[in-house]
Short mmCIF file of C-alpha atoms in Angstrom, two decimals:
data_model
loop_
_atom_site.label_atom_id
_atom_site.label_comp_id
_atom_site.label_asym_id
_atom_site.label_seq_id
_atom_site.Cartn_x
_atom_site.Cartn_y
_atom_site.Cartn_z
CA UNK B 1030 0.81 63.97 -5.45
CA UNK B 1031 1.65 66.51 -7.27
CA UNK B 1032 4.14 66.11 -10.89
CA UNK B 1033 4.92 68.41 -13.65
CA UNK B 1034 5.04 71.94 -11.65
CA UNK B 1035 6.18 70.45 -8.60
CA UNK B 1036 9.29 68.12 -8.27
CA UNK B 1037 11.12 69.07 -11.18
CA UNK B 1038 10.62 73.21 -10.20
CA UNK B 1039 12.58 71.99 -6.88
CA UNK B 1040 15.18 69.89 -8.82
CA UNK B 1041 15.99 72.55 -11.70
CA UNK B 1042 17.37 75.61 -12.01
CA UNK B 1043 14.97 78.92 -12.10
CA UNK B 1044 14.78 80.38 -15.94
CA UNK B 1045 12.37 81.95 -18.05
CA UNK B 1046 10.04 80.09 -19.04
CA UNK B 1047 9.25 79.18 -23.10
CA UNK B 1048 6.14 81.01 -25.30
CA UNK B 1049 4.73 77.83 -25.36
CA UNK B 1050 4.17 77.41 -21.74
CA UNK B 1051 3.43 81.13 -20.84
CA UNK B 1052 0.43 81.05 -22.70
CA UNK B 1053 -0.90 77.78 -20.71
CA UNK B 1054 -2.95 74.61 -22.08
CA UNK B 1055 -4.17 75.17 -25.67
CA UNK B 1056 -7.57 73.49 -26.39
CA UNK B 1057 -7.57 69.62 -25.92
CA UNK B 1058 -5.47 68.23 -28.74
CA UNK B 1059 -3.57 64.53 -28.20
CA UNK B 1060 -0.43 63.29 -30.14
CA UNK B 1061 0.53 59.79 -29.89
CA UNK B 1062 3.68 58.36 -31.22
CA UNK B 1063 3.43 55.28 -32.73
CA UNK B 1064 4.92 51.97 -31.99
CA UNK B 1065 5.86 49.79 -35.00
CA UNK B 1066 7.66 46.89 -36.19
CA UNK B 1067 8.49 44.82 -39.39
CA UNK B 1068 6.57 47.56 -41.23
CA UNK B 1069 3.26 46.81 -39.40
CA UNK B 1070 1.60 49.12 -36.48
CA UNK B 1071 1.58 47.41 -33.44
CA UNK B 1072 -1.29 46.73 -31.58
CA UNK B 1073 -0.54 48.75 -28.00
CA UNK B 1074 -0.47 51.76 -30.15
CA UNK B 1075 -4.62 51.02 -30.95
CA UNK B 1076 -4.97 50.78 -27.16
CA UNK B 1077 -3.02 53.84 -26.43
CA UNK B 1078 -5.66 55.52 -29.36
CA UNK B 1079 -8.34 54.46 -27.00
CA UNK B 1080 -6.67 56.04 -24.05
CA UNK B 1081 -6.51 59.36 -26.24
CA UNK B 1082 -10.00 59.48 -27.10
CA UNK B 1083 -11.11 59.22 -23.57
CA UNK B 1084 -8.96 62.50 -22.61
CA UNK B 1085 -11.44 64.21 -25.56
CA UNK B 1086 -10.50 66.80 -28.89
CA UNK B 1087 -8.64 65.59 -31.99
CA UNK B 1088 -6.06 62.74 -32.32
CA UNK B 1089 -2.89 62.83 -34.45
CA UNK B 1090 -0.33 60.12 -34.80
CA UNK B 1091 2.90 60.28 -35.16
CA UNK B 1092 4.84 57.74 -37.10
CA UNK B 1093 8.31 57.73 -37.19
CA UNK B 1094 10.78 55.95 -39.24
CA UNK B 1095 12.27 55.05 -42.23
CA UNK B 1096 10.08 53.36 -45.27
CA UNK B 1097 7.27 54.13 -42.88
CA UNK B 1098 4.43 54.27 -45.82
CA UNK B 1099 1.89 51.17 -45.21
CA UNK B 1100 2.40 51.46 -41.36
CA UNK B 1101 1.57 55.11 -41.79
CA UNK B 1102 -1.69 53.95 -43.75
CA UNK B 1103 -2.75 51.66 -40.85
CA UNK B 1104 -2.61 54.04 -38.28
CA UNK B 1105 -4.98 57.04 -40.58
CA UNK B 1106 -7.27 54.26 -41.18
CA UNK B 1107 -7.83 53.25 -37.50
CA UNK B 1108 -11.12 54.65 -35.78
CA UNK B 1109 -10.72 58.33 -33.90
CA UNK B 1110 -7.68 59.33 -35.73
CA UNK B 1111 -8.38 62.98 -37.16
CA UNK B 1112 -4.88 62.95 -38.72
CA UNK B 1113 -1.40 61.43 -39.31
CA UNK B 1114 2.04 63.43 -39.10
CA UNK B 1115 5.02 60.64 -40.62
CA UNK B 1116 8.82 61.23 -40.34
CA UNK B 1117 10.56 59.15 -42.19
CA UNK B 1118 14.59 59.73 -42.58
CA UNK B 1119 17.09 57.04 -42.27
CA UNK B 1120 18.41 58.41 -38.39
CA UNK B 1121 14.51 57.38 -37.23
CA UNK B 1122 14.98 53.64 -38.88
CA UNK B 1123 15.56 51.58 -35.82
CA UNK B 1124 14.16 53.49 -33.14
CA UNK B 1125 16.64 54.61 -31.56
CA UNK B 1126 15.56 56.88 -28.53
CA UNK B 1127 17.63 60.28 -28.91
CA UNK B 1128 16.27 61.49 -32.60
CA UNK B 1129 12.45 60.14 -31.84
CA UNK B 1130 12.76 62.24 -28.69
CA UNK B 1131 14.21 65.03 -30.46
CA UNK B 1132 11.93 64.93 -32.85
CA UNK B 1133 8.73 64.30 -30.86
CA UNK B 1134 9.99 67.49 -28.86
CA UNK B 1135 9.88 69.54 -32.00
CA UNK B 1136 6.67 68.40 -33.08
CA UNK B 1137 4.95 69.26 -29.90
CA UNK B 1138 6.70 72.72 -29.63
CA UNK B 1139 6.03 73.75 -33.27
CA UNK B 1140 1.99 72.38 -33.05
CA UNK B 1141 1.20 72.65 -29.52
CA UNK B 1142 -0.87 69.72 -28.62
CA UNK B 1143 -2.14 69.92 -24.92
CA UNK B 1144 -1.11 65.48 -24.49
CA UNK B 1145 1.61 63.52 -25.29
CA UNK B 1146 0.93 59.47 -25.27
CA UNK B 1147 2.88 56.71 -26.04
CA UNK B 1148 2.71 53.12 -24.81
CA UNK B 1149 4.25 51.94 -22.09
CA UNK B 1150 6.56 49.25 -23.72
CA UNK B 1151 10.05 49.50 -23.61
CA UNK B 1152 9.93 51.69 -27.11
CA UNK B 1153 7.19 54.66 -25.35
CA UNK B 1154 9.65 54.15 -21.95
CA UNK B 1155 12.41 54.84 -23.74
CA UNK B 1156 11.16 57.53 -25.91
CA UNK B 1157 8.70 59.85 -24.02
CA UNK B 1158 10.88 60.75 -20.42
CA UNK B 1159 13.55 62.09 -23.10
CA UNK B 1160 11.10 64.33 -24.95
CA UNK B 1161 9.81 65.47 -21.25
CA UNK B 1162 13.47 66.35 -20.17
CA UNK B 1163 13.78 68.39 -23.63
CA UNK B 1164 9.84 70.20 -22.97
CA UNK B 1165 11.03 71.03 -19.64
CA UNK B 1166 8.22 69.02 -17.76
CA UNK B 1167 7.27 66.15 -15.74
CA UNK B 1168 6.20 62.41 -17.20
CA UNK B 1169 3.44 60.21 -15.77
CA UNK B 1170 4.46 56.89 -16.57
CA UNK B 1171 2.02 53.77 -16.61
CA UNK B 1172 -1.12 55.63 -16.61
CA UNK B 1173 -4.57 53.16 -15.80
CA UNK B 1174 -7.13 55.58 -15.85
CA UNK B 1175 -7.37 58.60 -16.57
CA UNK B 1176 -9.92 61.03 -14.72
CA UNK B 1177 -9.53 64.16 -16.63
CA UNK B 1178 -7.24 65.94 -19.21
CA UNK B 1179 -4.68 66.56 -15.95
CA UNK B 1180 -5.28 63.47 -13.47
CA UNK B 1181 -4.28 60.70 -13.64
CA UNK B 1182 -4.41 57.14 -11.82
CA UNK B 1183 -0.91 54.50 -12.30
CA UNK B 1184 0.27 52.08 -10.00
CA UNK B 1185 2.75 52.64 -7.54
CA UNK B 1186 5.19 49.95 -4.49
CA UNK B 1187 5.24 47.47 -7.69
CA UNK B 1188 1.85 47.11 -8.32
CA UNK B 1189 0.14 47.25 -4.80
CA UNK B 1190 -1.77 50.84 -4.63
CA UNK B 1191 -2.66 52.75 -7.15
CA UNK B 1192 -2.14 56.85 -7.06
CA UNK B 1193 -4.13 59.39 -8.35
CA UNK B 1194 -1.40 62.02 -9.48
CA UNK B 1195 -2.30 65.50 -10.63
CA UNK B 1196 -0.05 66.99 -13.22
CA UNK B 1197 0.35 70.85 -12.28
CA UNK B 1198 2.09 73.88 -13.95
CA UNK B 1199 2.15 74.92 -17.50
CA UNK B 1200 3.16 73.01 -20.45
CA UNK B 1201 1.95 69.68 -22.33
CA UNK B 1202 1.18 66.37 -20.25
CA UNK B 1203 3.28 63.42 -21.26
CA UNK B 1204 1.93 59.85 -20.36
CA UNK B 1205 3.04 56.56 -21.17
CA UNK B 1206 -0.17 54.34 -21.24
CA UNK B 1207 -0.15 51.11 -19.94
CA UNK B 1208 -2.07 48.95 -23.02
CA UNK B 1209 -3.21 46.38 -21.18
CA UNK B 1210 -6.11 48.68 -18.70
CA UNK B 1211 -7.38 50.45 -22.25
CA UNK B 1212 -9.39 48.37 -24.73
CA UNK B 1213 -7.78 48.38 -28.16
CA UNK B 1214 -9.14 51.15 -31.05
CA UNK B 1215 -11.16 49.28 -33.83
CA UNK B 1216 -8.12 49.10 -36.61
CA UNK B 1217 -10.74 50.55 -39.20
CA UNK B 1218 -13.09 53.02 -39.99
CA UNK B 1219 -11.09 56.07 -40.18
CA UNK B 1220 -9.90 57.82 -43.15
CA UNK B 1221 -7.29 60.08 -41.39
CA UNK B 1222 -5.58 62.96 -43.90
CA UNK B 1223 -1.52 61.75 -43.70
CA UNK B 1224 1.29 64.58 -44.28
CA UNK B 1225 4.79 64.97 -43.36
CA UNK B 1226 6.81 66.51 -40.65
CA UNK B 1227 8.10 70.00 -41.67
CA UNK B 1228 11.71 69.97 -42.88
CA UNK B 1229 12.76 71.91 -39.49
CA UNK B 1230 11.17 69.09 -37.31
CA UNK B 1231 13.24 66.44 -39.28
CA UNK B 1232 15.95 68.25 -38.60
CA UNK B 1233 15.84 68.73 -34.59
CA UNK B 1234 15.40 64.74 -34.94
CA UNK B 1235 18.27 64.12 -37.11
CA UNK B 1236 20.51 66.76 -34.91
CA UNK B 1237 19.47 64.90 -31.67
CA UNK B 1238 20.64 62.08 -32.85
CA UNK B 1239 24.26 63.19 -31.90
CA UNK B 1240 26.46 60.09 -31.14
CA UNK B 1241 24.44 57.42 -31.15
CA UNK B 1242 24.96 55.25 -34.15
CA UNK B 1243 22.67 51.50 -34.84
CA UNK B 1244 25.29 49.08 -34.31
CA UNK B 1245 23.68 45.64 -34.92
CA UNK B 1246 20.09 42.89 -33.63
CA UNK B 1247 20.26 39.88 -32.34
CA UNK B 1248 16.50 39.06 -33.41
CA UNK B 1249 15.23 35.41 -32.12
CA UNK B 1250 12.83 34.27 -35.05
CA UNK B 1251 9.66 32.11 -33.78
CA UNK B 1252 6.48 30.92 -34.40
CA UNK B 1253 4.93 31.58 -31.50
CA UNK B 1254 2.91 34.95 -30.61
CA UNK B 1255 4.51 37.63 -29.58
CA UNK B 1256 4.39 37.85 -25.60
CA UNK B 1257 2.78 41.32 -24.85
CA UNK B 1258 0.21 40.81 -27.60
CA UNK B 1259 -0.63 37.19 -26.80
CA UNK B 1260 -4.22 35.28 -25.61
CA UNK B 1261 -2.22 32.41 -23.86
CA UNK B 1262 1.22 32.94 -21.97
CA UNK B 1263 2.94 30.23 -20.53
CA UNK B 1264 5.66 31.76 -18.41
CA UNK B 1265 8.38 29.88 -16.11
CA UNK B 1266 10.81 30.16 -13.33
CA UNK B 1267 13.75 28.76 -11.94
CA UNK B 1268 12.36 25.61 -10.93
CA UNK B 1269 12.82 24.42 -13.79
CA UNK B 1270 16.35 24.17 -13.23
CA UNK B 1271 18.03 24.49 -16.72
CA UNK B 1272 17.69 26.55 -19.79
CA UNK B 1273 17.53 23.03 -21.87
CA UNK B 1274 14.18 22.13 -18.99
CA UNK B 1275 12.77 26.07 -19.62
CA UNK B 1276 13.07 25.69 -23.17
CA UNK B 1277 11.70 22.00 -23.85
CA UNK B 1278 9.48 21.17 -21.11
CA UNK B 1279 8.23 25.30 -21.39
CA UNK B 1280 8.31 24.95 -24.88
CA UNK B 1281 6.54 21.77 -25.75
CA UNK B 1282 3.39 23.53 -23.47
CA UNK B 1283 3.73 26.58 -25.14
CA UNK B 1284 3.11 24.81 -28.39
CA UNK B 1285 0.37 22.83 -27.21
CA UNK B 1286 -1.55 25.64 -26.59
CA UNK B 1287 -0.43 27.82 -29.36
CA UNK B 1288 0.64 30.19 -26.31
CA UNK B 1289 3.67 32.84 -26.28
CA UNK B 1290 6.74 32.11 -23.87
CA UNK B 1291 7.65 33.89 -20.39
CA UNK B 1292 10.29 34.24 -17.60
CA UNK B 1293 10.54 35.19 -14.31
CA UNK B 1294 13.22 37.69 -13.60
CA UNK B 1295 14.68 34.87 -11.31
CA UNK B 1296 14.75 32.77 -14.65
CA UNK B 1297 16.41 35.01 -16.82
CA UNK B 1298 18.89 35.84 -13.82
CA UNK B 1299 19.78 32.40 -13.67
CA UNK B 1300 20.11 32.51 -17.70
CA UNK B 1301 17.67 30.35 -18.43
CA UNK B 1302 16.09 32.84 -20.37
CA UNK B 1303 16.50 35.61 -22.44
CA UNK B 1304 15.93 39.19 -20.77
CA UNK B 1305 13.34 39.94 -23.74
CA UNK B 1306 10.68 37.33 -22.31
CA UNK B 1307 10.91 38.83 -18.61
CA UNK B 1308 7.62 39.42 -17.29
CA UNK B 1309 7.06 41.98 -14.25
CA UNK B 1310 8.02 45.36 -13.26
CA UNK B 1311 11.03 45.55 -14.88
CA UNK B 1312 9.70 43.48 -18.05
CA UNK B 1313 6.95 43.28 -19.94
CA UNK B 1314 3.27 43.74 -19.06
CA UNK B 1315 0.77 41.11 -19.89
CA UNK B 1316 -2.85 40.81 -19.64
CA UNK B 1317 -3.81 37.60 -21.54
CA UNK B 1318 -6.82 35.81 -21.65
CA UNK B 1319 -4.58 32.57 -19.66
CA UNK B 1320 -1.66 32.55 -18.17
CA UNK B 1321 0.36 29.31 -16.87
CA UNK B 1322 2.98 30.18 -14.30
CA UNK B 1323 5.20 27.13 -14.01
CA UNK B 1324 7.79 27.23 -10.95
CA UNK B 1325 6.83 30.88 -10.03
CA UNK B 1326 7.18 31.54 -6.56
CA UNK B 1327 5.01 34.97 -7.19
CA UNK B 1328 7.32 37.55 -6.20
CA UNK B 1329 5.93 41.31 -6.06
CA UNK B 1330 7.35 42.18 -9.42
CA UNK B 1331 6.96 39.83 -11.46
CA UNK B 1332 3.09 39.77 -9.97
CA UNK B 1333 2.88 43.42 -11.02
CA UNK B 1334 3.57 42.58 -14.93
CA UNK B 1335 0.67 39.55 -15.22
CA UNK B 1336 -2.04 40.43 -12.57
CA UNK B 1337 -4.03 41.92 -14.74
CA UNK B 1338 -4.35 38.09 -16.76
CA UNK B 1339 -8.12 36.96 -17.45
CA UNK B 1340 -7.38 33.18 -15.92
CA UNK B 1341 -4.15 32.55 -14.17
CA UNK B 1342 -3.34 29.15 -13.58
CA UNK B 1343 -0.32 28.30 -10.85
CA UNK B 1344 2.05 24.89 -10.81
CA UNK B 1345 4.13 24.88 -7.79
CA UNK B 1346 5.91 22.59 -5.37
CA UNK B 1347 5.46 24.89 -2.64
CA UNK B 1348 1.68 25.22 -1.58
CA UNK B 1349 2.04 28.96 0.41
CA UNK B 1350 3.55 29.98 -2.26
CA UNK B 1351 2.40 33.43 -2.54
CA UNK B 1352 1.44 33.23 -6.57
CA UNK B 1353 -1.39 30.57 -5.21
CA UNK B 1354 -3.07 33.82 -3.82
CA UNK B 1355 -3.90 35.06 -7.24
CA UNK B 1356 -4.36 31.98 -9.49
CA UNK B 1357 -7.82 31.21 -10.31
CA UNK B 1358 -6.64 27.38 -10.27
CA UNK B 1359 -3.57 26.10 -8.93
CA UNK B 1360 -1.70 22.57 -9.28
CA UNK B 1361 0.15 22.00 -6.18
CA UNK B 1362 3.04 19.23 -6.86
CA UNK B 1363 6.36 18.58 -8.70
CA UNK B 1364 6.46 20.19 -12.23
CA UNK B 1365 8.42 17.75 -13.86
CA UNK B 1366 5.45 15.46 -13.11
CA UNK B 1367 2.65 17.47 -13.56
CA UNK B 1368 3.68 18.99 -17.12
CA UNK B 1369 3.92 15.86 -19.34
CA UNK B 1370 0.22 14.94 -17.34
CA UNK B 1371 -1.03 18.18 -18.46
CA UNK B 1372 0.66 17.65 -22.23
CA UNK B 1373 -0.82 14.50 -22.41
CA UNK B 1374 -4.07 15.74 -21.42
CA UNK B 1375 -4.15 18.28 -24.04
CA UNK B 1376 -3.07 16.01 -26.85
CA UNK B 1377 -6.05 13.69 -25.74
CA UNK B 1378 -8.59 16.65 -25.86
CA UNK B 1379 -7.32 17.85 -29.68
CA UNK B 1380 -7.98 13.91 -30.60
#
């Protein structure tokens, strides 16, 4: 299957094509953009790191934002990072997709690197196809494994085959990594130089900003970890009946086990949940150590976003229920009976 050279030559119209691609592939050379939040690096970005290393040459990060400093410190002091590029103007502040995009565009025209990587979380989604529209190439989202500086392996039909795509043509290759198949970079060890964008890059980012303004959050404060970086997810579906059932019976497990919370897509349909703890294909991608699927019939795309889980665990009514093919242990019988029993269990075992 062949990407950047091939669909997108069909798709487009003919033109000249830039410097920057005429003169091919430059030396191996990796940026990756940076996810952060609360003013702390996240922890995909270390994994997307490790994904850079393995394509070989140096590593820069990019960190974008506004009051960016001690985020901007974590990422120069995290193994294999040979240097750290920060933007930091107020349009950048909240993420928004059209000035990182614009300005991740103008930082790979003006320095040339050979890769583009972000992570594949909603942020790198919504960030890196933009910049590839802008470059004039072809993305490779979701990237597994990656076989040389232009092959690479990502799933395709939701999960169930994998396809080795080749990226042809001339310009950068722009992947979004999926965190969960790369181990995460050790955090330390590094002592990475940090400098700024030039005044001209801030400015393509603060021009592509156009329209789009930062209205407002609606931020859900908890306790619990947060469910793409989590050891133990509990995660249910619309068995449960009721967002009151997902969120006490769910809840009271979830606590029990110090575990982060998840939904089906069925779930959240049903609004039992909110979209922001969807896992699958079209939510997030987990890979903890346990997960708990509660009332999960194990549809194709929600299988897709937890497969990749250490121990899964399955409680369902239904015994051919198709998420029974996957669990490592499964607990066939009526949730509303088998959850306190399992609560109870657990408060006897911390006694």
């Amino acid at each position: 299957m062949a990407l950047a050279g091939g669909w997108a030559a069909l798709l487009r119209p003919a033109r000249a094509l830039s410097a920057r691609a005429t003169q091919g592939l430059r030396s191996l050379s990796t940026l990756v953009l940076a996810e952060h939040k609360g003013g702390a690096l996240q922890p995909n970005t270390l994994h997307t790191l490790s994904a850079a290393r393995a394509l070989g040459g140096p590593v820069t990060v990019l960190v974008a934002g506004h009051g960016i400093g001690p985020v901007a410190e974590a990422a120069a002091k995290a193994e294999g990072v040979a240097s750290v590029l920060t933007a930091d103007d107020p349009c950048l502040a909240h993420g928004l997709a059209e000035p990182a995009a614009g300005l991740l565009a103008a930082v790979e025209q003006r320095r040339g690197f050979s890769h583009v990587l972000a992570p594949s979380s909603t942020f790198g989604r919504n960030v890196l196809p933009r910049a590839a529209a802008l470059l004039d190439v072809q993305a490779v989202a979701d990237v597994l494994e990656i076989r040389d500086p232009d092959t690479f392996v990502r799933p395709i039909y939701a999960g169930n085959a994998l396809a080795t795509v080749k990226a042809l043509g001339q310009g950068p290759r722009l992947l979004t990594v999926r965190p969960t198949a790369f181990a995460a970079a050790p955090a330390s060890g590094g002592s990475a130089q940090v400098e700024a964008v030039s005044a001209d890059e801030l400015l393509a980012a603060q021009q592509a900003a156009g329209s789009s303004e930062w209205v407002a959050e609606d931020v859900r404060k908890s306790d619990r970890p947060e469910l793409g970086q989590a050891r133990v997810v509990v995660s249910g579906g619309r068995a449960l009946k009721s967002a009151e059932n997902f969120t006490t019976m769910l809840g009271a497990l979830a606590d029990q086990l110090g575990a982060a919370v998840g939904a089906s897509r069925a779930a959240v349909d049903a609004g039992y949940a909110p979209n922001d703890l969807q896992v699958g294909q079209t939510g997030k991608v987990v890979a903890p150590d346990l997960y708990i699927a509660v009332g999960i019939s194990g549809a194709i795309q929600h299988v897709a976003g937890m497969s990749s889980s250490k121990v899964i665990v399955a409680i369902n009514s239904d015994g051919d229920a198709p998420i029974f093919q996957i669990a490592d242990y499964g607990l066939c019988g009526d949730l509303f009976k088998l959850l306190p029993e399992l609560e109870a269990e657990l408060a006897k075992a911390k006694q």
